[in-house]
mmCIF file of C-alpha atoms in Angstrom:
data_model
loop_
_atom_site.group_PDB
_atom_site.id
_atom_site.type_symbol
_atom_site.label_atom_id
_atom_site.label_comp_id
_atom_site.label_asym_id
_atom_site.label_seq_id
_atom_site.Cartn_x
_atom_site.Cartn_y
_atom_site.Cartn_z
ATOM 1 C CA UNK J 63 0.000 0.000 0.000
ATOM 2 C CA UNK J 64 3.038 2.168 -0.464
ATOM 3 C CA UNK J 65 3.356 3.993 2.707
ATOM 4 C CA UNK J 66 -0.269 4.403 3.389
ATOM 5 C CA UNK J 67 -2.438 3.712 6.354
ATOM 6 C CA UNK J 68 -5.920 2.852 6.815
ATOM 7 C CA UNK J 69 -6.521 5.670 8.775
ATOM 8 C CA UNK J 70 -7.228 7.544 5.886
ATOM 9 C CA UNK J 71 -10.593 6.267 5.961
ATOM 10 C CA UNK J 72 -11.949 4.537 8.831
ATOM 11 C CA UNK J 73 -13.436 2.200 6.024
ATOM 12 C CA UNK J 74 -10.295 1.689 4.170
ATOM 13 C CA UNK J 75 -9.589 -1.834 6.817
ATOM 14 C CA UNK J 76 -12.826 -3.011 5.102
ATOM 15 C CA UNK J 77 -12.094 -3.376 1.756
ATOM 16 C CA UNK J 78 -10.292 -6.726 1.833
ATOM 17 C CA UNK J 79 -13.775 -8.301 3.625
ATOM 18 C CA UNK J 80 -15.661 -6.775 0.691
ATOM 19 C CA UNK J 81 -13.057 -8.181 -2.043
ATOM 20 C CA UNK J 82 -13.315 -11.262 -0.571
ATOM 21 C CA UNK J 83 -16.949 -11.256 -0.194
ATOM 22 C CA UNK J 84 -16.937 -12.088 3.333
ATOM 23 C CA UNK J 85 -19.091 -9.225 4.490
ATOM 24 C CA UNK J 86 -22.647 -9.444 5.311
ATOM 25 C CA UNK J 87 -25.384 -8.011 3.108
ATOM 26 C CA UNK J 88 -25.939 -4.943 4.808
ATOM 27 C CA UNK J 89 -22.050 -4.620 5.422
ATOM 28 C CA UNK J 90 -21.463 -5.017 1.434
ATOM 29 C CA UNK J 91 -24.208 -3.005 0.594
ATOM 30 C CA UNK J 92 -23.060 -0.073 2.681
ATOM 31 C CA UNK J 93 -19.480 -0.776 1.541
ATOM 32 C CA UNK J 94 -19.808 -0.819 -1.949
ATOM 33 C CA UNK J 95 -22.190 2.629 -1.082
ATOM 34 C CA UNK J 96 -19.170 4.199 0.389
ATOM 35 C CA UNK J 97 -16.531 2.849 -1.840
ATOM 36 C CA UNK J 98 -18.610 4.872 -4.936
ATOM 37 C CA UNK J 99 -17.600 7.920 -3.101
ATOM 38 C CA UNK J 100 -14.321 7.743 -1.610
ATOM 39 C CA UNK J 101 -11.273 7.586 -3.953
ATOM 40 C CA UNK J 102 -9.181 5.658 -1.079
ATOM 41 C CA UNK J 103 -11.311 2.853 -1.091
ATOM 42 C CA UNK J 104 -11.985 2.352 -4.507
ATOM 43 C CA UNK J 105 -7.891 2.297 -4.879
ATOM 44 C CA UNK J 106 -7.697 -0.248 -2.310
ATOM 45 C CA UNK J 107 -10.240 -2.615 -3.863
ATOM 46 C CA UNK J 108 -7.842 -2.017 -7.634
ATOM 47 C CA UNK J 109 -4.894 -2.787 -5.238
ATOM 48 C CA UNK J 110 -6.589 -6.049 -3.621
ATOM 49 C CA UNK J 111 -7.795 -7.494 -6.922
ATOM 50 C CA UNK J 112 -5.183 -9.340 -8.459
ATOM 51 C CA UNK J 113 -4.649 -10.774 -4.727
ATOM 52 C CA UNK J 114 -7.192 -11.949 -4.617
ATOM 53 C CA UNK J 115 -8.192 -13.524 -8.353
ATOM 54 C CA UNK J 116 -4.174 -15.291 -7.589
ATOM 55 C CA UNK J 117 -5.302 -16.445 -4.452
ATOM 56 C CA UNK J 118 -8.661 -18.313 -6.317
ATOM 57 C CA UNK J 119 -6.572 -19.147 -8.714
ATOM 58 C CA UNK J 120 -3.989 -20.644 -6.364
ATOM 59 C CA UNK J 121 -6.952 -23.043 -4.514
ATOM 60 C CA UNK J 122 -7.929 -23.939 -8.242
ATOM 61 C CA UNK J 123 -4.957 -25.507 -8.962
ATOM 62 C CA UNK J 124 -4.323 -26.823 -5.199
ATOM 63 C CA UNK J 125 -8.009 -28.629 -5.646
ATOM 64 C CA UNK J 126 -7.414 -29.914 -9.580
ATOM 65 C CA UNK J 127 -4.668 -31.679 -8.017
ATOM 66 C CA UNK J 128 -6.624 -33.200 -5.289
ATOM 67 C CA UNK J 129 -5.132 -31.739 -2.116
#
């Protein structure tokens, strides 16, 4: 995150829930509300991303080979 902290934006911390999908309804909803608005967020969700799609990627290949 290149020197940045999440106290930028006391919602900045939940952005990796919400990429991951692990938030509640009302928690994503109000997220994804709040991430239309605030530039911080919406970078941290570009910067989780690719994490994330390597990380499904990553348990893809881990189950395709049975483990």
């Amino acid at each position: 995150m290149r020197g940045r902290t999440t106290t930028e934006c006391p919602y900045t911390i939940t952005a990796a829930s919400y990429v991951l999908g692990t938030l509640d309804e009302r928690e994503h909803a109000e997220f994804a509300k709040h991430s239309r608005r605030c530039a911080r967020c919406r970078r941290e969700i570009r910067e989780l991303l690719p994490v994330v799609r390597l990380l499904g990627l990553a348990k893809a290949q881990q189950d395709a080979r049975g483990q």
